[in-house]
Coordinates of C-alpha atoms in Angstrom, one line a residue:
X1 CA 8.2 -14.6 92.4
X2 CA 6.9 -11.4 94.1
X3 CA 3.2 -10.6 93.8
X4 CA 3.8 -7.1 92.2
X5 CA 5.5 -8.8 89.2
X6 CA 2.5 -11.0 88.7
X7 CA 0.1 -8.1 89.0
X8 CA 2.1 -6.0 86.6
X9 CA 2.1 -8.8 84.0
X10 CA -1.6 -9.3 84.4
X11 CA -2.2 -5.6 84.0
X12 CA -0.1 -5.5 80.8
X13 CA -2.0 -8.5 79.4
X14 CA -5.3 -6.8 80.1
X15 CA -4.3 -3.5 78.6
X16 CA -2.8 -5.2 75.5
X17 CA -6.1 -7.2 75.0
X18 CA -8.1 -3.9 75.2
X19 CA -5.7 -2.3 72.7
X20 CA -6.0 -5.3 70.5
X21 CA -9.8 -4.9 70.4
X22 CA -9.7 -1.2 69.8
X23 CA -7.1 -1.3 67.0
X24 CA -9.3 -3.5 64.9
X25 CA -12.7 -1.7 65.1
X26 CA -14.0 1.8 64.5
X27 CA -16.7 1.4 67.1
X28 CA -16.8 3.6 70.2
X29 CA -16.8 1.9 73.7
X30 CA -20.5 2.6 74.0
X31 CA -21.2 0.9 70.7
X32 CA -19.0 -2.0 71.6
X33 CA -20.9 -2.5 74.9
X34 CA -24.2 -2.3 73.1
X35 CA -23.0 -5.0 70.6
X36 CA -22.4 -7.4 73.4
X37 CA -26.1 -7.3 74.2
X38 CA -27.7 -6.6 70.8
X39 CA -26.2 -6.3 67.3
X40 CA -27.7 -3.5 65.4
X41 CA -25.2 -2.8 62.6
X42 CA -22.7 -4.6 60.3
X43 CA -19.8 -3.1 62.2
X44 CA -21.1 -4.5 65.5
X45 CA -21.6 -7.9 63.8
X46 CA -18.0 -7.8 62.6
X47 CA -16.9 -6.7 66.1
X48 CA -18.7 -9.6 67.9
X49 CA -17.8 -12.4 65.4
X50 CA -14.3 -11.2 64.2
X51 CA -12.5 -8.9 66.6
X52 CA -13.5 -10.4 69.9
X53 CA -12.7 -14.1 68.9
X54 CA -9.4 -13.0 67.5
X55 CA -8.5 -11.3 70.8
X56 CA -9.6 -14.3 72.8
X57 CA -7.7 -16.7 70.5
X58 CA -4.5 -14.5 70.9
X59 CA -4.7 -14.7 74.6
X60 CA -5.5 -18.5 74.7
X61 CA -2.9 -19.6 72.1
X62 CA -0.2 -17.3 73.6
X63 CA -0.6 -19.1 76.9
X64 CA -0.9 -22.5 75.3
X65 CA 2.2 -22.2 73.2
X66 CA 4.2 -20.7 76.1
X67 CA 3.2 -23.6 78.4
X68 CA 4.2 -26.1 75.7
X69 CA 7.7 -24.5 75.4
X70 CA 8.0 -24.2 79.2
X71 CA 7.2 -27.9 79.8
X72 CA 9.8 -28.9 77.2
X73 CA 12.5 -26.6 78.6
X74 CA 11.8 -27.8 82.2
X75 CA 11.9 -31.5 81.0
X76 CA 15.1 -31.2 79.0
X77 CA 16.8 -28.5 81.1
X78 CA 17.6 -26.8 77.8
X79 CA 16.9 -23.0 77.8
X80 CA 16.5 -23.0 74.0
X81 CA 14.3 -26.1 73.7
X82 CA 10.8 -25.6 72.2
X83 CA 8.5 -27.2 69.6
X84 CA 10.2 -25.0 67.0
X85 CA 13.9 -25.9 67.8
X86 CA 13.2 -29.6 68.5
X87 CA 11.5 -30.1 65.1
X88 CA 8.1 -31.1 66.6
X89 CA 6.2 -28.2 65.0
X90 CA 7.6 -29.2 61.6
X91 CA 6.5 -32.7 62.3
X92 CA 3.0 -31.7 63.1
X93 CA 2.8 -29.4 60.1
X94 CA 4.2 -32.1 57.8
X95 CA 1.7 -34.7 59.0
X96 CA -1.2 -32.3 58.4
X97 CA 0.0 -31.4 54.9
X98 CA 0.5 -35.0 53.9
X99 CA -2.9 -36.1 55.2
X100 CA -4.5 -33.1 53.4
X101 CA -2.8 -33.9 50.1
X102 CA -2.7 -37.7 50.2
X103 CA -5.9 -38.6 52.0
X104 CA -8.2 -35.6 51.8
X105 CA -11.4 -37.7 52.0
X106 CA -10.6 -39.3 55.3
X107 CA -11.1 -36.0 57.2
X108 CA -8.7 -37.1 60.0
X109 CA -8.8 -34.9 63.2
X110 CA -6.2 -32.2 62.9
X111 CA -5.2 -32.4 66.6
X112 CA -4.4 -36.1 66.4
X113 CA -2.5 -35.6 63.1
X114 CA -0.5 -32.9 64.8
X115 CA 0.2 -35.0 67.8
X116 CA 1.3 -38.0 65.7
X117 CA 3.7 -35.9 63.6
X118 CA 5.1 -34.2 66.7
X119 CA 5.7 -37.6 68.4
X120 CA 7.4 -38.9 65.3
X121 CA 9.7 -35.8 65.2
X122 CA 10.5 -36.0 68.9
X123 CA 11.3 -39.7 68.7
X124 CA 13.8 -39.0 65.9
X125 CA 15.4 -36.2 67.8
X126 CA 15.8 -38.5 70.8
X127 CA 17.3 -41.2 68.6
X128 CA 19.6 -38.8 66.9
X129 CA 20.9 -36.8 69.9
X130 CA 20.2 -39.3 72.7
X131 CA 17.5 -39.0 75.3
X132 CA 20.0 -38.0 77.9
X133 CA 21.5 -35.3 75.7
X134 CA 18.4 -33.2 74.9
X135 CA 20.0 -30.4 76.9
X136 CA 22.9 -30.1 74.5
X137 CA 23.6 -28.5 71.1
X138 CA 23.2 -31.9 69.4
X139 CA 19.5 -31.9 70.2
X140 CA 19.1 -28.4 68.6
X141 CA 21.1 -29.5 65.6
X142 CA 18.9 -32.6 65.2
X143 CA 15.8 -30.5 65.6
X144 CA 17.1 -28.0 63.0
X145 CA 17.9 -30.9 60.6
X146 CA 14.4 -32.3 61.0
X147 CA 12.8 -28.9 60.6
X148 CA 14.5 -28.5 57.2
X149 CA 14.0 -32.1 56.2
X150 CA 10.3 -32.3 57.1
X151 CA 9.8 -28.8 55.6
X152 CA 11.2 -30.1 52.3
X153 CA 8.8 -33.0 52.4
X154 CA 5.9 -30.7 53.0
X155 CA 7.1 -28.3 50.3
X156 CA 7.4 -31.1 47.7
X157 CA 3.9 -32.3 48.6
X158 CA 2.5 -28.7 48.2
X159 CA 4.3 -28.1 44.9
X160 CA 3.1 -31.4 43.4
X161 CA -0.5 -30.5 44.3
X162 CA -0.4 -26.7 44.0
X163 CA -3.9 -26.4 42.6
X164 CA -5.4 -28.3 45.5
X165 CA -3.2 -27.1 48.3
X166 CA -3.4 -23.3 48.0
X167 CA -5.8 -22.9 50.9
X168 CA -3.6 -25.3 53.0
X169 CA -0.6 -23.0 52.2
X170 CA -2.5 -19.9 53.2
X171 CA -3.9 -21.5 56.4
X172 CA -0.5 -22.8 57.4
X173 CA 1.2 -19.4 57.5
X174 CA -0.1 -18.8 61.0
X175 CA -2.7 -16.0 61.1
X176 CA -5.2 -15.3 63.9
X177 CA -7.9 -13.8 61.7
X178 CA -11.3 -15.3 62.6
X179 CA -14.9 -15.3 61.2
X180 CA -16.7 -16.7 64.2
X181 CA -16.2 -18.3 67.6
X182 CA -15.8 -21.8 66.2
X183 CA -12.0 -22.2 66.9
X184 CA -12.3 -20.8 70.4
X185 CA -15.1 -23.2 71.2
X186 CA -13.2 -26.0 69.6
X187 CA -10.1 -25.3 71.7
X188 CA -11.6 -24.9 75.1
X189 CA -12.9 -28.5 75.8
X190 CA -9.6 -29.9 74.4
X191 CA -7.5 -27.7 76.6
X192 CA -9.3 -28.2 79.9
X193 CA -7.9 -31.6 80.8
X194 CA -4.4 -30.6 79.9
X195 CA -4.5 -27.4 81.9
X196 CA -5.8 -29.4 84.9
X197 CA -2.9 -31.8 84.6
X198 CA -0.1 -29.1 84.6
X199 CA -0.3 -28.2 88.3
X200 CA 0.2 -31.8 89.2
X201 CA 3.5 -31.9 87.3
X202 CA 5.1 -28.9 88.9
X203 CA 6.4 -30.7 92.0
X204 CA 7.9 -33.6 90.0
X205 CA 9.5 -31.2 87.5
X206 CA 11.0 -29.2 90.4
X207 CA 12.5 -32.4 91.7
X208 CA 13.8 -33.2 88.3
X209 CA 15.9 -30.0 88.4
X210 CA 18.2 -31.8 90.8
X211 CA 19.1 -34.2 88.0
X212 CA 17.6 -37.4 86.7
X213 CA 19.7 -39.7 88.9
X214 CA 19.0 -37.7 92.1
X215 CA 15.3 -37.5 91.3
X216 CA 15.2 -41.3 90.7
X217 CA 17.0 -41.8 94.0
X218 CA 14.3 -39.7 95.7
X219 CA 11.6 -42.0 94.3
X220 CA 10.6 -40.2 91.2
X221 CA 9.7 -42.3 88.1
X222 CA 11.7 -40.2 85.7
X223 CA 10.6 -42.1 82.5
X224 CA 6.9 -41.8 83.3
X225 CA 7.3 -38.1 84.0
X226 CA 9.2 -37.6 80.7
X227 CA 6.5 -39.4 78.8
X228 CA 3.6 -37.5 80.4
X229 CA 5.3 -34.1 80.2
X230 CA 6.3 -34.5 76.5
X231 CA 2.9 -35.8 75.5
X232 CA 1.3 -32.9 77.2
X233 CA 3.6 -30.3 75.6
X234 CA 3.1 -31.9 72.2
X235 CA -0.7 -32.0 72.6
X236 CA -0.8 -28.3 73.5
X237 CA 1.4 -27.3 70.6
X238 CA -0.6 -29.6 68.3
X239 CA -3.8 -27.8 69.2
X240 CA -2.3 -24.4 68.4
X241 CA -1.0 -25.6 65.0
X242 CA -4.4 -27.3 64.2
X243 CA -6.2 -24.0 65.0
X244 CA -4.0 -21.4 63.2
X245 CA -1.0 -23.1 61.7
X246 CA 2.6 -22.6 62.8
X247 CA 3.4 -19.5 64.8
X248 CA 7.0 -19.7 66.1
X249 CA 9.0 -18.1 68.8
X250 CA 6.3 -17.8 71.4
X251 CA 7.0 -21.2 72.8
X252 CA 10.7 -20.4 72.9
X253 CA 10.7 -16.8 74.1
X254 CA 8.1 -16.8 76.8
X255 CA 9.7 -19.4 79.1
X256 CA 13.2 -18.0 78.5
X257 CA 12.1 -14.5 79.3
X258 CA 10.3 -15.7 82.5
X259 CA 13.5 -17.4 83.6
X260 CA 15.5 -14.2 82.9
X261 CA 12.9 -12.4 85.1
X262 CA 13.7 -14.7 88.0
X263 CA 11.0 -17.4 87.7
X264 CA 13.1 -20.5 88.1
X265 CA 10.6 -22.8 90.0
X266 CA 8.4 -24.8 87.6
X267 CA 5.1 -23.3 88.9
X268 CA 6.4 -19.8 88.8
X269 CA 8.1 -20.3 85.4
X270 CA 5.0 -21.8 83.8
X271 CA 2.6 -19.2 85.2
X272 CA 4.8 -16.3 84.2
X273 CA 5.5 -17.8 80.8
X274 CA 1.7 -18.1 80.2
X275 CA 1.3 -14.4 80.8
X276 CA 4.3 -13.5 78.8
X277 CA 3.1 -15.7 75.9
X278 CA -0.2 -13.9 75.9
X279 CA 1.6 -10.6 75.9
X280 CA 3.9 -11.6 73.1
X281 CA 1.2 -12.9 70.8
X282 CA -1.1 -9.9 71.5
X283 CA 1.7 -7.5 70.8
X284 CA 2.7 -9.3 67.6
X285 CA -0.9 -9.4 66.4
X286 CA -1.3 -5.7 67.1
X287 CA 1.7 -5.1 64.9
X288 CA 0.3 -7.3 62.2
X289 CA -3.1 -5.6 62.2
X290 CA -1.5 -2.1 62.2
X291 CA 0.9 -2.9 59.4
X292 CA -1.9 -4.6 57.4
X293 CA -3.8 -1.2 57.5
X294 CA -0.7 0.4 55.8
X295 CA 0.3 -2.3 53.4
X296 CA -1.3 -3.5 50.2
X297 CA -1.4 -7.1 51.5
X298 CA -2.4 -8.5 54.9
X299 CA 0.5 -9.4 57.2
X300 CA 0.1 -12.8 58.9
X301 CA 0.6 -12.9 62.7
X302 CA 3.5 -15.4 62.2
X303 CA 5.4 -12.9 60.1
X304 CA 5.0 -10.2 62.8
X305 CA 6.1 -12.6 65.6
X306 CA 9.0 -13.7 63.6
X307 CA 10.2 -10.1 63.0
X308 CA 9.8 -9.4 66.7
X309 CA 11.2 -12.7 67.9
X310 CA 14.1 -13.1 65.6
X311 CA 16.3 -10.4 67.2
X312 CA 15.3 -11.6 70.7
X313 CA 16.3 -15.2 69.8
X314 CA 19.7 -13.9 68.6
X315 CA 20.1 -12.0 71.9
X316 CA 19.1 -15.1 73.9
X317 CA 21.7 -17.2 71.9
X318 CA 24.4 -14.8 73.2
X319 CA 23.1 -14.6 76.8
X320 CA 21.8 -18.0 77.8
X321 CA 24.1 -20.8 78.9
X322 CA 24.0 -23.9 76.6
X323 CA 25.7 -27.2 77.0
X324 CA 27.6 -28.1 73.9
X325 CA 28.7 -31.4 72.5
X326 CA 30.4 -31.2 69.2
X327 CA 32.0 -34.1 67.2
X328 CA 35.5 -33.9 66.0
X329 CA 35.9 -31.7 62.9
X330 CA 38.4 -34.0 61.2
X331 CA 36.3 -37.1 61.1
X332 CA 37.7 -40.6 61.7
X333 CA 41.3 -41.4 61.3
X334 CA 41.3 -42.9 57.8
X335 CA 44.6 -43.2 56.0
X336 CA 44.8 -41.7 52.6
X337 CA 43.7 -44.2 50.0
X338 CA 44.4 -43.0 46.5
X339 CA 42.9 -46.1 44.9
X340 CA 39.6 -45.6 46.7
X341 CA 39.5 -41.9 45.9
X342 CA 39.9 -42.7 42.2
X343 CA 37.1 -45.2 42.4
X344 CA 34.8 -42.7 44.0
X345 CA 35.7 -40.1 41.4
X346 CA 34.9 -42.6 38.6
X347 CA 31.6 -43.4 40.2
X348 CA 30.7 -39.7 40.4
X349 CA 31.6 -39.3 36.7
X350 CA 29.4 -42.3 35.8
X351 CA 26.5 -40.8 37.7
X352 CA 26.9 -37.5 35.9
X353 CA 27.0 -39.3 32.5
X354 CA 23.8 -41.3 33.3
X355 CA 22.1 -38.2 34.5
X356 CA 22.9 -36.4 31.3
X357 CA 21.7 -39.2 28.9
X358 CA 18.7 -40.7 30.9
X359 CA 15.2 -39.6 30.8
X360 CA 11.6 -40.6 30.0
X361 CA 9.7 -40.3 26.8
X362 CA 6.2 -39.0 26.3
X363 CA 4.7 -42.3 27.4
X364 CA 6.7 -42.3 30.6
X365 CA 9.2 -45.1 29.6
X366 CA 12.8 -44.9 30.6
X367 CA 15.4 -44.1 27.9
X368 CA 19.1 -44.2 28.2
X369 CA 20.4 -42.6 25.0
X370 CA 22.0 -39.4 24.0
X371 CA 19.2 -36.8 23.7
X372 CA 18.5 -35.0 20.4
X373 CA 19.6 -31.5 19.8
X374 CA 16.4 -29.8 20.9
X375 CA 16.1 -31.8 24.1
X376 CA 19.8 -31.4 24.8
X377 CA 19.5 -27.6 24.4
X378 CA 16.9 -27.6 27.2
X379 CA 18.7 -30.1 29.4
X380 CA 22.3 -29.1 29.5
X381 CA 22.0 -25.6 31.0
X382 CA 20.0 -26.7 34.0
X383 CA 22.2 -29.7 34.6
X384 CA 25.4 -27.6 34.3
X385 CA 24.0 -25.1 36.8
X386 CA 22.9 -27.8 39.2
X387 CA 26.3 -29.5 39.1
X388 CA 28.0 -26.2 39.6
X389 CA 25.8 -25.4 42.6
X390 CA 26.6 -28.8 44.2
X391 CA 30.4 -28.2 43.7
X392 CA 30.2 -24.7 45.1
X393 CA 28.2 -25.5 48.2
X394 CA 30.5 -28.5 49.0
X395 CA 33.6 -26.3 48.7
X396 CA 32.0 -23.5 50.7
X397 CA 30.9 -25.9 53.4
X398 CA 34.4 -27.5 53.7
X399 CA 36.0 -24.0 53.9
X400 CA 33.7 -23.0 56.8
X401 CA 34.1 -26.3 58.6
X402 CA 37.8 -26.0 58.6
X403 CA 37.9 -22.3 59.2
X404 CA 35.7 -22.6 62.3
X405 CA 37.0 -26.0 63.2
X406 CA 33.4 -27.1 63.5
X407 CA 31.8 -29.9 61.4
X408 CA 28.4 -28.3 61.8
X409 CA 29.3 -25.1 60.0
X410 CA 27.7 -24.6 56.6
X411 CA 26.4 -21.6 54.5
X412 CA 22.8 -22.3 55.4
X413 CA 23.3 -22.9 59.2
X414 CA 25.6 -19.9 59.6
X415 CA 23.1 -17.6 57.9
X416 CA 25.0 -16.7 54.8
X417 CA 22.4 -18.0 52.4
X418 CA 19.7 -16.5 54.6
X419 CA 21.4 -13.1 54.5
X420 CA 21.6 -13.2 50.7
X421 CA 18.0 -14.2 50.3
X422 CA 16.8 -11.7 52.8
X423 CA 18.7 -9.0 51.0
X424 CA 17.1 -10.0 47.7
X425 CA 13.6 -9.9 49.2
X426 CA 14.3 -6.4 50.5
X427 CA 15.4 -5.3 47.1
X428 CA 12.3 -6.8 45.5
X429 CA 10.1 -5.2 48.1
X430 CA 11.6 -1.7 47.7
X431 CA 11.1 -2.0 43.9
X432 CA 13.8 0.5 43.1
X433 CA 15.7 0.7 39.8
X434 CA 18.6 -1.0 41.4
X435 CA 19.1 -4.7 40.7
X436 CA 17.9 -7.0 43.5
X437 CA 21.2 -8.9 43.1
X438 CA 22.9 -5.9 44.6
X439 CA 20.7 -6.1 47.7
X440 CA 21.4 -9.9 47.8
X441 CA 25.1 -9.2 47.8
X442 CA 24.7 -6.6 50.5
X443 CA 22.8 -9.1 52.7
X444 CA 25.5 -11.7 52.3
X445 CA 28.2 -9.2 53.0
X446 CA 26.5 -8.0 56.2
X447 CA 26.3 -11.6 57.5
X448 CA 29.9 -12.2 56.5
X449 CA 31.1 -9.1 58.4
X450 CA 29.1 -10.1 61.4
X451 CA 30.7 -13.6 61.3
X452 CA 34.2 -12.1 61.0
X453 CA 33.5 -10.0 64.1
X454 CA 31.8 -12.8 66.1
X455 CA 34.0 -15.7 65.2
X456 CA 36.9 -14.9 67.7
X457 CA 34.4 -13.8 70.4
X458 CA 31.8 -16.6 70.4
X459 CA 31.9 -20.4 70.5
X460 CA 31.0 -22.4 67.3
X461 CA 27.8 -23.4 69.0
X462 CA 26.8 -19.8 69.4
X463 CA 27.6 -19.0 65.8
X464 CA 25.3 -21.9 64.6
X465 CA 22.4 -20.7 66.8
X466 CA 22.9 -17.1 65.5
X467 CA 22.6 -18.4 62.0
X468 CA 19.4 -20.3 62.9
X469 CA 18.0 -17.0 64.4
X470 CA 18.8 -15.2 61.1
X471 CA 17.2 -17.9 59.1
X472 CA 14.1 -17.5 61.2
X473 CA 14.0 -13.9 60.4
X474 CA 14.1 -14.8 56.7
X475 CA 11.2 -17.2 57.1
X476 CA 9.2 -14.4 58.8
X477 CA 9.8 -12.1 55.9
X478 CA 8.8 -14.8 53.4
X479 CA 5.4 -15.4 55.2
X480 CA 4.1 -12.1 53.9
X481 CA 4.5 -13.2 50.3
X482 CA 3.6 -16.9 50.7
X483 CA 0.4 -16.0 52.7
X484 CA -1.2 -14.6 49.5
X485 CA -1.5 -18.0 48.1
X486 CA -1.3 -16.8 44.5
X487 CA 0.8 -17.8 41.6
X488 CA 3.6 -15.5 42.7
X489 CA 3.7 -17.4 46.0
X490 CA 4.3 -20.7 44.3
X491 CA 6.9 -19.2 42.0
X492 CA 8.7 -17.9 45.1
X493 CA 8.3 -21.3 46.8
X494 CA 9.9 -22.9 43.8
X495 CA 12.8 -20.5 43.8
X496 CA 13.4 -21.1 47.5
X497 CA 13.4 -24.8 46.9
X498 CA 16.1 -24.5 44.2
X499 CA 14.4 -24.5 40.9
X500 CA 16.5 -24.8 37.7
X501 CA 13.5 -24.6 35.3
X502 CA 14.4 -21.3 33.7
X503 CA 18.2 -21.5 33.8
X504 CA 19.7 -20.0 30.6
X505 CA 22.9 -21.1 29.0
X506 CA 24.5 -17.8 29.9
X507 CA 23.6 -18.2 33.6
X508 CA 24.8 -21.8 33.7
X509 CA 28.2 -21.0 32.1
X510 CA 28.6 -17.9 34.4
X511 CA 27.8 -20.0 37.5
X512 CA 30.2 -22.8 36.5
X513 CA 33.0 -20.4 35.7
X514 CA 32.5 -18.6 39.0
X515 CA 32.6 -21.9 41.0
X516 CA 35.7 -23.1 39.1
X517 CA 37.6 -19.9 39.7
X518 CA 36.7 -19.7 43.4
X519 CA 37.3 -23.4 43.7
X520 CA 40.7 -23.0 42.2
X521 CA 41.5 -20.2 44.7
X522 CA 40.4 -22.5 47.6
X523 CA 43.0 -25.0 46.5
X524 CA 45.7 -22.3 46.9
X525 CA 44.4 -21.9 50.5
X526 CA 44.7 -25.6 51.3
X527 CA 47.6 -25.2 53.7
X528 CA 45.9 -22.3 55.5
X529 CA 42.7 -24.4 55.9
X530 CA 44.9 -27.2 57.4
X531 CA 46.4 -24.8 59.9
X532 CA 42.9 -23.5 60.9
X533 CA 41.8 -27.1 61.4
X534 CA 44.7 -27.6 63.9
X535 CA 43.8 -24.5 65.9
X536 CA 44.3 -20.8 65.7
X537 CA 47.0 -20.9 68.3
X538 CA 49.2 -23.2 66.3
X539 CA 48.4 -21.2 63.1
X540 CA 49.6 -18.0 64.8
X541 CA 52.7 -19.8 66.1
X542 CA 53.8 -20.7 62.5
X543 CA 53.4 -17.1 61.4
X544 CA 49.9 -17.1 59.8
X545 CA 48.1 -13.7 59.9
X546 CA 44.9 -15.3 61.4
X547 CA 42.5 -12.2 61.3
X548 CA 43.3 -11.5 57.6
X549 CA 43.2 -15.1 56.6
X550 CA 39.9 -15.6 58.4
X551 CA 38.3 -12.6 56.5
X552 CA 39.6 -13.8 53.1
X553 CA 38.3 -17.4 53.7
X554 CA 34.9 -16.2 54.9
X555 CA 34.7 -13.9 51.8
X556 CA 35.6 -16.9 49.6
X557 CA 32.9 -19.1 51.1
X558 CA 30.5 -16.2 51.1
X559 CA 31.0 -15.5 47.4
X560 CA 30.5 -19.1 46.5
X561 CA 27.3 -19.2 48.6
X562 CA 26.1 -15.9 47.2
X563 CA 26.6 -16.9 43.5
X564 CA 24.5 -20.0 44.1
X565 CA 21.8 -18.7 46.4
X566 CA 21.2 -15.7 44.2
X567 CA 20.2 -18.1 41.4
X568 CA 18.7 -21.0 43.3
X569 CA 17.7 -19.6 46.7
X570 CA 19.0 -21.1 50.0
X571 CA 19.9 -24.9 49.5
X572 CA 19.9 -26.7 52.8
X573 CA 22.3 -29.4 54.1
X574 CA 24.4 -29.7 51.0
X575 CA 27.3 -27.7 52.3
X576 CA 26.9 -29.4 55.7
X577 CA 26.9 -33.0 54.7
X578 CA 29.1 -33.4 51.7
X579 CA 32.5 -32.4 53.3
X580 CA 31.9 -34.9 56.1
X581 CA 30.9 -37.5 53.6
X582 CA 34.2 -36.9 51.7
X583 CA 36.1 -37.5 54.9
X584 CA 34.2 -40.7 55.6
X585 CA 35.0 -42.0 52.1
X586 CA 38.7 -41.7 52.8
X587 CA 39.8 -38.2 51.8
X588 CA 42.3 -37.0 54.4
X589 CA 44.2 -34.1 52.9
X590 CA 42.5 -30.8 52.3
X591 CA 43.0 -31.0 48.5
X592 CA 41.5 -34.5 48.4
X593 CA 38.6 -33.4 50.4
X594 CA 38.0 -30.4 48.1
X595 CA 38.2 -32.6 45.0
X596 CA 36.0 -35.4 46.3
X597 CA 33.4 -33.2 48.0
X598 CA 33.0 -31.1 44.9
X599 CA 32.6 -34.2 42.7
X600 CA 30.1 -35.7 45.1
X601 CA 28.2 -32.4 45.1
X602 CA 28.2 -32.3 41.3
X603 CA 27.0 -36.0 41.1
X604 CA 24.4 -35.4 43.7
X605 CA 22.9 -32.3 42.1
X606 CA 23.1 -33.9 38.7
X607 CA 21.2 -36.9 40.0
X608 CA 18.7 -34.6 41.6
X609 CA 18.2 -32.8 38.3
X610 CA 17.5 -36.2 36.7
X611 CA 15.1 -37.2 39.5
X612 CA 13.3 -33.8 39.4
X613 CA 12.2 -34.3 35.8
X614 CA 11.6 -38.0 35.8
X615 CA 10.4 -39.3 39.2
X616 CA 7.0 -37.5 39.1
X617 CA 6.9 -37.4 35.3
X618 CA 5.3 -35.4 33.7
X619 CA 5.3 -33.1 36.8
X620 CA 8.6 -31.6 37.9
X621 CA 9.8 -30.6 41.3
X622 CA 12.8 -28.3 42.1
X623 CA 16.2 -29.8 42.2
X624 CA 17.1 -28.1 45.5
X625 CA 14.2 -29.6 47.3
X626 CA 15.2 -33.1 46.3
X627 CA 18.9 -32.5 47.1
X628 CA 18.1 -31.0 50.5
X629 CA 15.8 -34.0 51.2
X630 CA 18.6 -36.4 50.2
X631 CA 21.3 -34.6 52.2
X632 CA 19.0 -34.2 55.2
X633 CA 18.3 -37.9 55.1
X634 CA 22.1 -38.6 54.9
X635 CA 22.6 -36.3 57.9
X636 CA 19.9 -38.1 59.9
X637 CA 21.5 -41.5 59.0
X638 CA 25.0 -40.1 60.0
X639 CA 23.7 -38.8 63.3
X640 CA 22.1 -42.2 64.0
X641 CA 25.3 -44.0 63.1
X642 CA 27.3 -41.7 65.4
X643 CA 24.8 -42.2 68.2
X644 CA 25.1 -46.0 67.7
X645 CA 28.9 -45.9 67.9
X646 CA 28.8 -43.8 71.1
X647 CA 26.2 -46.0 72.7

């Protein structure tokens, strides 16, 4: 890299740091200089112990997170690898939450908890995708799956202990606000050894760019380098999470932007990424401070970085090269087995019946009997709505997977659920007389139109990454509400996790009717879905109007997803896992897959409704959180099984 580029980035970092200090204090430059020598007023005290440490922390953590992401990208040769996309940030956060909820008296060191959770997540990603395939889309899919799975575990832990975990929820939203220099002084001695080690890794990492086999032939111990580099990256990211919670995007964007600016050698890439990380976090925190002055509530830094980084992530998904390795969309070549299908349908019906008549009494004892009229009046609407949601998401997932000929497509991964939820949040935030459901519909329609436009122009891998970017935007918007830590935050968290607590009979019947009607329409399109599964070229050769059919099927899947997400929020994994599970259980034709996937979805959500009101009796947890946890576990098991078959 040329020296003027380094000088320019250093100058921008210095100017942003100065602006960051000035935007947070009313003191003049003379008063600020005086405060450094002697504090004479309350404003000077706030300046010295609040504004200055916040600026210092923004610079330090921006560099630290960028270095963590840069090390992972250099090690995996994956331009979209980061602690966020590989699931290690979620692992660190989940470990800290579980330790704080389950063992609060032990006072375990946060940095070691974060490192342990990160190592667990990275080990799972390596086992799921393969250690030699961390450069591919499969690694990002495994990381996304772990993000959602571990996020569900942490959310359940928080919801079960909401009275004791409010401060944990507020802290974990990722804000740089400080009251003293404690965290800066805590970070520096823990960072020093890691920063001294990084220059020693630049030459081996440069050699690794030739390929692991060539590097090993040149005498490089690739395994030892991978262990040291990954531990170092996870340690740096764990320190950042321990200090301020999860702040995404910096670890992903800074190294990628450095590479786009021409910094390809490890030393150049890491150095420029560190400066870009400081610039990114300073800029995001300046936006957060400025917006907090104009909003009723404080805006966390993580929300600002998400709002800034989400569009950049979407742009990077379109620009950066990415190795893709997708499994076959049609599953394994099972022959149609009607007897087996009937058996699975009977099993699903039995599960639904047991879910309806099972429960616990006031003493916590299991009862299997038909509930009385009063209990049944409370139970049947939520169970009907849960079963309808499972059916609808399974059908929507199957439609999208066949339409895009991609087994990884689902309403949540393609961003349809996120678009609906984001639209609803915008409607609630505006507070107009218009119904927030109208905004929810608009958000889903915008995503659907974008998918219709992008589907023929981008690969399935790009579409999935674009959906992940849109979901990240939604999470950034939610941080503003969740950061308040009040009762509304927990109600919103319950809604996002798929709560059926307050489902009315009218809502349940309307949802079931909508799913049955749209599901019946999907049966009419069974032949069209079969043609899409065989390829668009063949579909056009037999006379199918592919553009019009694609739009109709996307709208069908989008309406199913919209009807469910508007009532339960975004439910993860269900639409992704159940269609493939139906194929693995022997359903080969489109109609068989639709029937079996919808019945499995109804049984799964019905069982989740039973578990939500009995497992932690008398406490209850949302149905969607349990269903997502179950389907996420099934996805992890399925990826492990596929990995074992390919080994």
